[in-house]
Amino acid sequence: MSTSRTPASSPRTTDPDWWRQAVVYQVYPRSFADTDADGLGDVAGITSRVPYLASLGVDAVWLSPFFPSPLADGGYDVADYRDVDPRLGSLDDLDALIRTAHEHDVRVIVDVVPNHTSDQHEWFRQALVAAPGSPERARYVFRDGAGESGELPPSDWVSNFGGSAWTRVPDGQWYLHLFAPEQPDLDWSNPEVRADFEDTLRFWSDRGVDGFRVDVAHGLAKDLSTPYRPSNGESLPLDGSDPLYDRDEVHEVFASWRTVLDEYDPPRAAIAEAWAPAPRRVLYARPTELGQAFNFDLLESPFDAGSFRTIIERNLAMSEESGASSTWVLSNHDVVRHATRYGLPEGTDTDAWLLTDGTEPELDRARGARRSRAATMLVLALPGSSYLYQGEELGLHEAPAIPHDLLQDPKWIRTGHTVKGRDGCRVPIPWTRTGPSFGFGDVAPHLPQPADFGASSVEAEDDDPDSTLSLYRRATAARRRLQRGEELRWLDAGDDVVAFARHDGWRAVMNFGTTPVPLPEGSVVLASGPLDAGDGLLPGETTVWLE
């Protein structure tokens, strides 16, 4: 393995396995901090908050796309993979962010979006003016249409954002887009596409980036042979035979990526966003490929002890099989925040709830906060990496009442105004109690914040020992002190309790029920909620760590 490439900036510690048990904080750049008063978060804003990230005790920050983009899909429509959107800053600003993060021993993970580009990408502009069958069009998936004169889409494939996955261009051909029409899919059977993305990995690694989050990793390889077969959508087969998703050929791509990532010392980390069946997800996490894959199972789990334990057992077993470590996620930029999910009645359709501006059914905010604190503490006690989403450390709820004319998610348009989409979790986070954007910037933000956001701001919670922010800080500090190895041993507990021991006597016990249960013996390290001194009971919907 070659280790000759030396990045421009490196963290103080160089453990090659830092990612295995890391706490990673996801930043959605456009909604984190605005320094130039345009209502949009920027790279300099992130840099200004690096001390805050360090105070949280996180090991790395994951940056959602900051590349030049027309914002047809919140930055996931990339016009240039090797630059910074001028509205967010410059490459010099990004270099300064990486350097500052490393000075605070915080690593930097960059989001890469290889399935598709923006329709404003230079390659796609060249494709539109080139002839059918040209090398320029061969970088994308252009096909002739069906019907007597090609007037129909080539297949019945459906976009993830609603409607047909094909759009017709003036000369009559159609191009494939598994997401918005402004996001044309690349053809990953083309060697030029593969080589260009390997150059992109080197470009950012040379600048000091420590790892990559790979968007839609399961979508790159496609069976475009005719007749086109229907896709199974969300119910993917276990044999990799779907024409669009989780095909075996995709692993050739990531094996070549691993060769590039291993050119660096330490090797660059990578994690796949792969919505694949659990038994196949481990393939992306093999050490010969990306090394980790997101486990999103808890995003879809009810607040139930049996469900949580099953998910934990299954994913730990898969991690052992692949040689990776597991990953744990409760919130991110694509789902309703977990403080809100846990405060809604079981089985609530969150898309339908958002359409009511969060009024039906009624949200139990206090219960959601209590449950989310408990679930977070349980997850932070597990072996593997924990991914936190900006604002969850403040206990933020979803912002469901964004006026329809201000919604930005393409799902709103593509579904005929039947799905509001993901804007409610992407609202800029609050830093201060007051101000035009609660400290996000000096002007109103690009997405409106709830009027009560100031009460959940960093300023409001910073010195409050009972705040969610204080809990997160204490939890990450205790985790760092207690964490050894990746072993877990289940402990006998009641039906509503999940309990396990790690090592050196460290135990985590979570009561999912509403009735208090006996508190095991031991010294309390941390609890997600108040414990009644002397009664020897663990309250409902509460987690405790014991030594």
PDB file of N, CA, C and O in Angstrom, residues 425-456:
ATOM      1  N   CYS A 425     -36.622  19.837   8.920  1.00  0.00           N
ATOM      2  CA  CYS A 425     -35.441  19.484   9.711  1.00  0.00           C
ATOM      3  C   CYS A 425     -34.213  20.242   9.248  1.00  0.00           C
ATOM      4  O   CYS A 425     -33.129  20.085   9.829  1.00  0.00           O
ATOM      5  N   ARG A 426     -34.370  21.054   8.193  1.00  0.00           N
ATOM      6  CA  ARG A 426     -33.240  21.795   7.630  1.00  0.00           C
ATOM      7  C   ARG A 426     -33.302  23.282   7.963  1.00  0.00           C
ATOM      8  O   ARG A 426     -32.502  24.075   7.459  1.00  0.00           O
ATOM      9  N   VAL A 427     -34.218  23.669   8.816  1.00  0.00           N
ATOM     10  CA  VAL A 427     -34.337  25.063   9.240  1.00  0.00           C
ATOM     11  C   VAL A 427     -33.073  25.460  10.010  1.00  0.00           C
ATOM     12  O   VAL A 427     -32.562  24.679  10.822  1.00  0.00           O
ATOM     13  N   PRO A 428     -32.515  26.651   9.766  1.00  0.00           N
ATOM     14  CA  PRO A 428     -31.302  27.069  10.477  1.00  0.00           C
ATOM     15  C   PRO A 428     -31.435  26.968  11.992  1.00  0.00           C
ATOM     16  O   PRO A 428     -32.474  27.315  12.562  1.00  0.00           O
ATOM     17  N   ILE A 429     -30.376  26.491  12.630  1.00  0.00           N
ATOM     18  CA  ILE A 429     -30.431  26.252  14.070  1.00  0.00           C
ATOM     19  C   ILE A 429     -30.232  27.558  14.837  1.00  0.00           C
ATOM     20  O   ILE A 429     -29.615  28.503  14.335  1.00  0.00           O
ATOM     21  N   PRO A 430     -30.740  27.643  16.070  1.00  0.00           N
ATOM     22  CA  PRO A 430     -30.651  28.878  16.858  1.00  0.00           C
ATOM     23  C   PRO A 430     -29.403  28.918  17.738  1.00  0.00           C
ATOM     24  O   PRO A 430     -29.077  27.952  18.431  1.00  0.00           O
ATOM     25  N   TRP A 431     -28.736  30.033  17.722  1.00  0.00           N
ATOM     26  CA  TRP A 431     -27.543  30.213  18.558  1.00  0.00           C
ATOM     27  C   TRP A 431     -27.804  31.141  19.738  1.00  0.00           C
ATOM     28  O   TRP A 431     -27.144  31.030  20.773  1.00  0.00           O
ATOM     29  N   THR A 432     -28.736  32.078  19.568  1.00  0.00           N
ATOM     30  CA  THR A 432     -29.026  33.044  20.629  1.00  0.00           C
ATOM     31  C   THR A 432     -30.523  33.082  20.909  1.00  0.00           C
ATOM     32  O   THR A 432     -31.331  32.616  20.106  1.00  0.00           O
ATOM     33  N   ARG A 433     -30.877  33.671  22.044  1.00  0.00           N
ATOM     34  CA  ARG A 433     -32.292  33.734  22.437  1.00  0.00           C
ATOM     35  C   ARG A 433     -33.101  34.653  21.529  1.00  0.00           C
ATOM     36  O   ARG A 433     -34.303  34.430  21.330  1.00  0.00           O
ATOM     37  N   THR A 434     -32.472  35.688  21.013  1.00  0.00           N
ATOM     38  CA  THR A 434     -33.184  36.695  20.225  1.00  0.00           C
ATOM     39  C   THR A 434     -32.414  36.994  18.945  1.00  0.00           C
ATOM     40  O   THR A 434     -31.368  36.409  18.678  1.00  0.00           O
ATOM     41  N   GLY A 435     -32.936  37.946  18.184  1.00  0.00           N
ATOM     42  CA  GLY A 435     -32.292  38.354  16.946  1.00  0.00           C
ATOM     43  C   GLY A 435     -33.109  37.964  15.740  1.00  0.00           C
ATOM     44  O   GLY A 435     -34.034  37.144  15.834  1.00  0.00           O
ATOM     45  N   PRO A 436     -32.768  38.522  14.562  1.00  0.00           N
ATOM     46  CA  PRO A 436     -33.562  38.265  13.354  1.00  0.00           C
ATOM     47  C   PRO A 436     -33.535  36.810  12.916  1.00  0.00           C
ATOM     48  O   PRO A 436     -34.417  36.365  12.178  1.00  0.00           O
ATOM     49  N   SER A 437     -32.519  36.043  13.352  1.00  0.00           N
ATOM     50  CA  SER A 437     -32.459  34.619  13.015  1.00  0.00           C
ATOM     51  C   SER A 437     -31.899  33.816  14.193  1.00  0.00           C
ATOM     52  O   SER A 437     -31.284  32.793  14.002  1.00  0.00           O
ATOM     53  N   PHE A 438     -32.127  34.343  15.409  1.00  0.00           N
ATOM     54  CA  PHE A 438     -31.660  33.675  16.631  1.00  0.00           C
ATOM     55  C   PHE A 438     -30.172  33.346  16.559  1.00  0.00           C
ATOM     56  O   PHE A 438     -29.731  32.272  16.928  1.00  0.00           O
ATOM     57  N   GLY A 439     -29.388  34.323  16.054  1.00  0.00           N
ATOM     58  CA  GLY A 439     -27.945  34.177  16.044  1.00  0.00           C
ATOM     59  C   GLY A 439     -27.387  33.428  14.854  1.00  0.00           C
ATOM     60  O   GLY A 439     -26.165  33.346  14.711  1.00  0.00           O
ATOM     61  N   PHE A 440     -28.254  32.900  14.000  1.00  0.00           N
ATOM     62  CA  PHE A 440     -27.773  32.242  12.789  1.00  0.00           C
ATOM     63  C   PHE A 440     -27.049  33.249  11.896  1.00  0.00           C
ATOM     64  O   PHE A 440     -26.048  32.935  11.263  1.00  0.00           O
ATOM     65  N   GLY A 441     -27.547  34.459  11.843  1.00  0.00           N
ATOM     66  CA  GLY A 441     -26.959  35.525  11.045  1.00  0.00           C
ATOM     67  C   GLY A 441     -27.625  36.839  11.390  1.00  0.00           C
ATOM     68  O   GLY A 441     -28.400  36.940  12.353  1.00  0.00           O
ATOM     69  N   ASP A 442     -27.347  37.865  10.591  1.00  0.00           N
ATOM     70  CA  ASP A 442     -27.858  39.206  10.876  1.00  0.00           C
ATOM     71  C   ASP A 442     -29.150  39.529  10.136  1.00  0.00           C
ATOM     72  O   ASP A 442     -29.682  40.634  10.286  1.00  0.00           O
ATOM     73  N   VAL A 443     -29.627  38.600   9.306  1.00  0.00           N
ATOM     74  CA  VAL A 443     -30.870  38.823   8.569  1.00  0.00           C
ATOM     75  C   VAL A 443     -31.728  37.561   8.696  1.00  0.00           C
ATOM     76  O   VAL A 443     -31.283  36.538   9.208  1.00  0.00           O
ATOM     77  N   ALA A 444     -32.943  37.662   8.191  1.00  0.00           N
ATOM     78  CA  ALA A 444     -33.837  36.501   8.209  1.00  0.00           C
ATOM     79  C   ALA A 444     -33.212  35.355   7.420  1.00  0.00           C
ATOM     80  O   ALA A 444     -32.601  35.573   6.373  1.00  0.00           O
ATOM     81  N   PRO A 445     -33.354  34.125   7.886  1.00  0.00           N
ATOM     82  CA  PRO A 445     -32.719  32.984   7.218  1.00  0.00           C
ATOM     83  C   PRO A 445     -33.486  32.515   5.999  1.00  0.00           C
ATOM     84  O   PRO A 445     -34.638  32.902   5.770  1.00  0.00           O
ATOM     85  N   HIS A 446     -32.854  31.650   5.204  1.00  0.00           N
ATOM     86  CA  HIS A 446     -33.453  31.180   3.960  1.00  0.00           C
ATOM     87  C   HIS A 446     -34.676  30.294   4.196  1.00  0.00           C
ATOM     88  O   HIS A 446     -35.525  30.168   3.308  1.00  0.00           O
ATOM     89  N   LEU A 447     -34.790  29.697   5.368  1.00  0.00           N
ATOM     90  CA  LEU A 447     -35.992  28.993   5.778  1.00  0.00           C
ATOM     91  C   LEU A 447     -36.433  29.573   7.114  1.00  0.00           C
ATOM     92  O   LEU A 447     -35.593  29.769   8.007  1.00  0.00           O
ATOM     93  N   PRO A 448     -37.711  29.878   7.295  1.00  0.00           N
ATOM     94  CA  PRO A 448     -38.148  30.534   8.529  1.00  0.00           C
ATOM     95  C   PRO A 448     -38.067  29.604   9.739  1.00  0.00           C
ATOM     96  O   PRO A 448     -38.378  28.418   9.654  1.00  0.00           O
ATOM     97  N   GLN A 449     -37.626  30.177  10.867  1.00  0.00           N
ATOM     98  CA  GLN A 449     -37.516  29.423  12.115  1.00  0.00           C
ATOM     99  C   GLN A 449     -38.779  29.606  12.951  1.00  0.00           C
ATOM    100  O   GLN A 449     -39.426  30.656  12.906  1.00  0.00           O
ATOM    101  N   PRO A 450     -39.136  28.607  13.746  1.00  0.00           N
ATOM    102  CA  PRO A 450     -40.274  28.768  14.663  1.00  0.00           C
ATOM    103  C   PRO A 450     -40.029  29.912  15.640  1.00  0.00           C
ATOM    104  O   PRO A 450     -38.883  30.179  16.031  1.00  0.00           O
ATOM    105  N   ALA A 451     -41.081  30.566  16.065  1.00  0.00           N
ATOM    106  CA  ALA A 451     -40.957  31.729  16.952  1.00  0.00           C
ATOM    107  C   ALA A 451     -40.364  31.374  18.304  1.00  0.00           C
ATOM    108  O   ALA A 451     -39.781  32.234  18.982  1.00  0.00           O
ATOM    109  N   ASP A 452     -40.483  30.113  18.713  1.00  0.00           N
ATOM    110  CA  ASP A 452     -39.996  29.721  20.036  1.00  0.00           C
ATOM    111  C   ASP A 452     -38.591  29.134  20.005  1.00  0.00           C
ATOM    112  O   ASP A 452     -38.113  28.594  20.999  1.00  0.00           O
ATOM    113  N   PHE A 453     -37.898  29.243  18.879  1.00  0.00           N
ATOM    114  CA  PHE A 453     -36.577  28.623  18.742  1.00  0.00           C
ATOM    115  C   PHE A 453     -35.570  29.173  19.748  1.00  0.00           C
ATOM    116  O   PHE A 453     -34.635  28.481  20.148  1.00  0.00           O
ATOM    117  N   GLY A 454     -35.706  30.433  20.131  1.00  0.00           N
ATOM    118  CA  GLY A 454     -34.736  31.044  21.033  1.00  0.00           C
ATOM    119  C   GLY A 454     -34.605  30.320  22.355  1.00  0.00           C
ATOM    120  O   GLY A 454     -33.522  30.285  22.954  1.00  0.00           O
ATOM    121  N   ALA A 455     -35.698  29.724  22.815  1.00  0.00           N
ATOM    122  CA  ALA A 455     -35.668  29.011  24.094  1.00  0.00           C
ATOM    123  C   ALA A 455     -34.825  27.751  24.018  1.00  0.00           C
ATOM    124  O   ALA A 455     -34.402  27.217  25.056  1.00  0.00           O
ATOM    125  N   SER A 456     -34.568  27.257  22.799  1.00  0.00           N
ATOM    126  CA  SER A 456     -33.738  26.065  22.609  1.00  0.00           C
ATOM    127  C   SER A 456     -32.382  26.414  22.014  1.00  0.00           C
ATOM    128  O   SER A 456     -31.694  25.542  21.489  1.00  0.00           O
TER     129      SER A 456
END
